Short mmCIF file of C-alpha atoms in Angstrom, two decimals:
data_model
loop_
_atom_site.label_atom_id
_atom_site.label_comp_id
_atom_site.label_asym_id
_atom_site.label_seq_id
_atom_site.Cartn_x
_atom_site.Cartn_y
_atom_site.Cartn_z
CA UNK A 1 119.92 231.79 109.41
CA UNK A 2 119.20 230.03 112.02
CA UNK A 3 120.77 226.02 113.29
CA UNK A 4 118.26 223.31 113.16
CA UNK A 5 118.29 222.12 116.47
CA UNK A 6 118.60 218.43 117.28
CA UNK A 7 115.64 216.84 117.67
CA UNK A 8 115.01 215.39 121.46
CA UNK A 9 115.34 212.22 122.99
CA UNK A 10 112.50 209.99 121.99
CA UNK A 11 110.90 208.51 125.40
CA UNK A 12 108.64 205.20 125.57
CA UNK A 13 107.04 204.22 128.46
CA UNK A 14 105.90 201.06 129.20
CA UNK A 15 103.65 200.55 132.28
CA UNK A 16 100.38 197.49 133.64
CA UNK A 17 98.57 199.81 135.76
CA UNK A 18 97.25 203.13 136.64
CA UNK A 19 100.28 205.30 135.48
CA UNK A 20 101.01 207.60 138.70
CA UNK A 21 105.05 207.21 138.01
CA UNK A 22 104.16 207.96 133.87
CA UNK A 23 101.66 211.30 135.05
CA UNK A 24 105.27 212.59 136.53
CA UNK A 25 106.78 211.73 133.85
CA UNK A 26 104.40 213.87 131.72
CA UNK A 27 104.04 216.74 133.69
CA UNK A 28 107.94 216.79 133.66
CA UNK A 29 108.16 216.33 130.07
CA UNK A 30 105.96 219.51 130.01
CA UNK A 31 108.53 221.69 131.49
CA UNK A 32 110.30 224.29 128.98
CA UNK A 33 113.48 223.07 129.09
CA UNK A 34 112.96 219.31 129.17
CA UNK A 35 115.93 217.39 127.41
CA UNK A 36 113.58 214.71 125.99
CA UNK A 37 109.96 214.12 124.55
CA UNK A 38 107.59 211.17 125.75
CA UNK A 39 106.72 209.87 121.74
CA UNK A 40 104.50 205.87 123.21
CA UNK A 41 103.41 204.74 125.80
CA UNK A 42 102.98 200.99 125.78
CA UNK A 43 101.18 198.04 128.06
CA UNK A 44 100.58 194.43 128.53
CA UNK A 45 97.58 195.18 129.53
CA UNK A 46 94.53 196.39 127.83
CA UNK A 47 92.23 199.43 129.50
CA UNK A 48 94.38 200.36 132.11
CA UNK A 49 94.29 204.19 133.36
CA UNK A 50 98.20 204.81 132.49
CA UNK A 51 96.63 204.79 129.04
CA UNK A 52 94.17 207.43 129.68
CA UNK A 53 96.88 209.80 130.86
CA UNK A 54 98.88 209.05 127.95
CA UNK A 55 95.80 209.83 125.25
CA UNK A 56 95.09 212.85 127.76
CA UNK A 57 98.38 213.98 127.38
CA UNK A 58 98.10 213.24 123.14
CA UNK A 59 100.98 210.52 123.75
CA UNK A 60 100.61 207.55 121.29
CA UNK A 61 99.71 204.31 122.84
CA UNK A 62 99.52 200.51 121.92
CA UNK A 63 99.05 197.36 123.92
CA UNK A 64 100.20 194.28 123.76
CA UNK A 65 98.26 191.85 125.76
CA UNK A 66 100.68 188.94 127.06
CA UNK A 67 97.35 186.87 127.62
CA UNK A 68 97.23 186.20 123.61
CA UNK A 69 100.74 184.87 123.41
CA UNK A 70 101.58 181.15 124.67
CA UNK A 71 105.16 181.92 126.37
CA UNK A 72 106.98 184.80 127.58
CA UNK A 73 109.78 184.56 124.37
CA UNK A 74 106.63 185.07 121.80
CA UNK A 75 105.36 187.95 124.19
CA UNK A 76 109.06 190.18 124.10
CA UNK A 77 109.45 189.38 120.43
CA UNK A 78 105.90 190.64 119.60
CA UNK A 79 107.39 193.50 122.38
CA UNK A 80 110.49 194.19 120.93
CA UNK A 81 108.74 194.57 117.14
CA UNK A 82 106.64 196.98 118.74
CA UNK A 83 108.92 199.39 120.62
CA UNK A 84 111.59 199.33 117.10
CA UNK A 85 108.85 200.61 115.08
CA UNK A 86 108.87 203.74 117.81
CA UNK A 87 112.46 203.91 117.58
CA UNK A 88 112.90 204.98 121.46
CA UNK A 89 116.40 206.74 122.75
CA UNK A 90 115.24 205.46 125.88
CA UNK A 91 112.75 202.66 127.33
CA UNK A 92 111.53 203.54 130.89
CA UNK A 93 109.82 200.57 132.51
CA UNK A 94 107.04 202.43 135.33
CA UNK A 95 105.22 199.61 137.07
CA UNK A 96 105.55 197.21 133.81
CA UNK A 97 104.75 194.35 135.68
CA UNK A 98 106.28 191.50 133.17
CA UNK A 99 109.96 190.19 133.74
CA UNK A 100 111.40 190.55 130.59
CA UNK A 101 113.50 187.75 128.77
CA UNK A 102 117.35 187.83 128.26
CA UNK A 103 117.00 188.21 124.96
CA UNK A 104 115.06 191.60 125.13
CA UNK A 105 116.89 193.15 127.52
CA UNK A 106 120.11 192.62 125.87
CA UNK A 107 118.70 194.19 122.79
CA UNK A 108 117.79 197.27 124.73
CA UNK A 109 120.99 197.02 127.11
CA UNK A 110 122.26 201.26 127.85
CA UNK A 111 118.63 202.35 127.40
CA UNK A 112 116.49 200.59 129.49
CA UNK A 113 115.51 202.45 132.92
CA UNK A 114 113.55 200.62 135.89
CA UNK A 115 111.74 201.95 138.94
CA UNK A 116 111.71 199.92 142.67
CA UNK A 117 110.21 200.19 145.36
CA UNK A 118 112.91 199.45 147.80
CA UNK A 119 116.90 200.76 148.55
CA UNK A 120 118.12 197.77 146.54
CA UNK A 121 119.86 195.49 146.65
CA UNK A 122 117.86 194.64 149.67
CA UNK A 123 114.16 193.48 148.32
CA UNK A 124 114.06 192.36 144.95
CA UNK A 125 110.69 190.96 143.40
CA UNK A 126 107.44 191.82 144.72
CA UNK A 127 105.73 192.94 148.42
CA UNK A 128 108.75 195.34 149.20
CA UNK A 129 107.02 197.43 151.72
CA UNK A 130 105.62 194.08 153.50
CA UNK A 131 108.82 192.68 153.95
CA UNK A 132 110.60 196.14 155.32
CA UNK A 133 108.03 196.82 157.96
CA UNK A 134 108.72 192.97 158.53
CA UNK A 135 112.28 193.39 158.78
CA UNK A 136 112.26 196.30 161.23
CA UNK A 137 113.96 198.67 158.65
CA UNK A 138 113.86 201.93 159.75
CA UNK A 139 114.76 203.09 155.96
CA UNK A 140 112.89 202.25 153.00
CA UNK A 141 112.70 203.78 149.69
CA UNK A 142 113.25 203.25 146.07
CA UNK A 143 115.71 202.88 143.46
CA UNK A 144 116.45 203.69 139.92
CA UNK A 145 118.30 201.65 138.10
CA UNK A 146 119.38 200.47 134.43
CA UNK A 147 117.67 197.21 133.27
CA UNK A 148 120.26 194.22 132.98
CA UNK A 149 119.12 190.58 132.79
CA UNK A 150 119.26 190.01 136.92
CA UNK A 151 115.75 190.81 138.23
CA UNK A 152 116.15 194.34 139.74
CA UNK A 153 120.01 193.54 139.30
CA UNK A 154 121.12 196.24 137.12
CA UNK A 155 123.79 199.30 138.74
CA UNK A 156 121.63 201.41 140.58
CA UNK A 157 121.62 205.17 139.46
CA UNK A 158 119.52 206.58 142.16
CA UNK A 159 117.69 206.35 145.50
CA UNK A 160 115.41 208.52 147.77
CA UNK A 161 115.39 206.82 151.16
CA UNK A 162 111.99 207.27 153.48
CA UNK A 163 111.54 206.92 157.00
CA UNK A 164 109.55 203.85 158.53
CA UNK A 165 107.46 204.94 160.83
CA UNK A 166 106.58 202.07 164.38
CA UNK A 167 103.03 202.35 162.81
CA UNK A 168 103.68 202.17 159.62
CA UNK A 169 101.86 199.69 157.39
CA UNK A 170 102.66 198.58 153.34
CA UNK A 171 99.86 200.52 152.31
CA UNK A 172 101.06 204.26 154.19
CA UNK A 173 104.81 202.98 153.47
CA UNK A 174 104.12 202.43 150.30
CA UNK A 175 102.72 206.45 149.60
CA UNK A 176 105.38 207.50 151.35
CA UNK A 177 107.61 205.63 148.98
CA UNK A 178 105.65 206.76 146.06
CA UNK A 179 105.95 210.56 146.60
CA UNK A 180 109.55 210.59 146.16
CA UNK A 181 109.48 208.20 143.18
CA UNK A 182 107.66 210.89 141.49
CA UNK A 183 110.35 212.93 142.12
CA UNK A 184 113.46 211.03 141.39
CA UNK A 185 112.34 209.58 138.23
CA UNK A 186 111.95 212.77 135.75
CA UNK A 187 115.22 213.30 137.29
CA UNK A 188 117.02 210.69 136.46
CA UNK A 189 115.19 210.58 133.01
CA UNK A 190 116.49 213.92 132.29
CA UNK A 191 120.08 212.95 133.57
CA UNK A 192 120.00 210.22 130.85
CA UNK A 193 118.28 212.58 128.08
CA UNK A 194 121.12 214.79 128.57
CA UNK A 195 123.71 212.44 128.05
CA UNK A 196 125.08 212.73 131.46
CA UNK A 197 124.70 209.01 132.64
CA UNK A 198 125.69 205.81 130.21
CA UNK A 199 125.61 201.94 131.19
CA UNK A 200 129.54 200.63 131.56
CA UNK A 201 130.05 196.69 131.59
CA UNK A 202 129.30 196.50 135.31
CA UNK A 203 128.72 200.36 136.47
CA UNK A 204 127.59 203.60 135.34
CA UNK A 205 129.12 206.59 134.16
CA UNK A 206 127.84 209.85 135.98
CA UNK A 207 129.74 213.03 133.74
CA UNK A 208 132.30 210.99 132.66
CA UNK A 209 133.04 209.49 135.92
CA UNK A 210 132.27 206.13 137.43
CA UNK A 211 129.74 206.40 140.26
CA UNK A 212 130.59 204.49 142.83
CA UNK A 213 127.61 204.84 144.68
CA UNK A 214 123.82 205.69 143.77
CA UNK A 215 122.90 209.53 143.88
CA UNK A 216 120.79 210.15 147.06
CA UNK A 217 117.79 212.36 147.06
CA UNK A 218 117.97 214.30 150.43
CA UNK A 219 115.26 212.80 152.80
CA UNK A 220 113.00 216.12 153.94
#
């Protein structure tokens, strides 16, 4: 007779936009041996394409519009409700555009996993790309990292660094920037399916060990 195997990971994604980082995600999730299973995919905003691929890809969706709710606090808690009745192992934010109250993220603190679009902690916020080329960076990239209640302050897991070309501009840096988010971030997703990276007080644990600097995806 046969062991039961454990069920997988459950996965919700929660994105405001067209989905590109969530279609990874998917076509990852697809793989044979893929620690974890993509069970919602959730939005503040209504008819966006990220919710196409999702009920393309037979992923249950829901949306809740932050337009209908009066403050940000009535927003998360309507949120929050939302994402318990999935019961997610893991909440992975890809171009959820809504900065997310204290409250919320403590309640999801160890399981919460943002995508940037820069090698934080330089370039928090918005118009990343913009303000490298402005700079006269000649690295960009992005980061993964866990959500904590700083803005794009939480212990960084993983980067992929990008080269800025003299004629580069936001909108070529930026699909630079992109390709090797869709990369890094089924990686890292699977790292954390398979148990092999947890949120300490201040720093994350990478096999048992505390990494003491992000993992680097080579730059080819």
């Amino acid at each position: 007779m046969k062991a039961e195997q454990a069920p997988l990971p459950r996965i919700l994604v929660l994105v405001s936009g067209s989905g590109t980082n969530l279609q990874a995600l998917i076509d990852a999730s697809r793989e044979r041996d893929f620690p974890g299973q993509i069970t919602a995919v959730g939005s503040n905003r209504p008819g966006v394409f990220a919710l196409e691929r999702a009920a393309q890809a037979n992923i249950e969706t829901f949306v809740i519009d932050h337009k209908r709710f009066e403050s940000r606090e009535e927003f998360d808690a309507a949120l929050m409700a939302e994402i318990r009745r999935h019961n997610p192992d893991l909440i992975v934010l890809a171009g959820f555009m809504r900065i997310l109250t204290t409250d919320f993220v403590r309640a999801f603190r160890g399981k919460m996993l943002n995508i940037h679009p820069s090698l934080l902690p330089k370039y928090t916020g918005l118009n990343t790309h913009q303000r490298a080329i402005e700079a006269g960076d000649t690295l960009h990239g992005v980061s993964i990292h866990f959500v904590t209640e700083e803005l794009d302050g939480g212990p960084v897991i993983a980067q992929a660094e990008v080269q800025v070309a003299p004629d580069d501009a936001p909108k070529s840096l930026a699909e630079k920037v992109q390709e090797k988010e869709h990369i890094l971030y089924p990686i890292v997703v699977r790292w954390f399916c398979e148990g092999r990276i947890q949120l300490g007080s201040d720093y994350i644990l990478f096999d048992g060990e505390i990494l003491k600097a992000p993992m680097r995806l080579p730059d080819n």
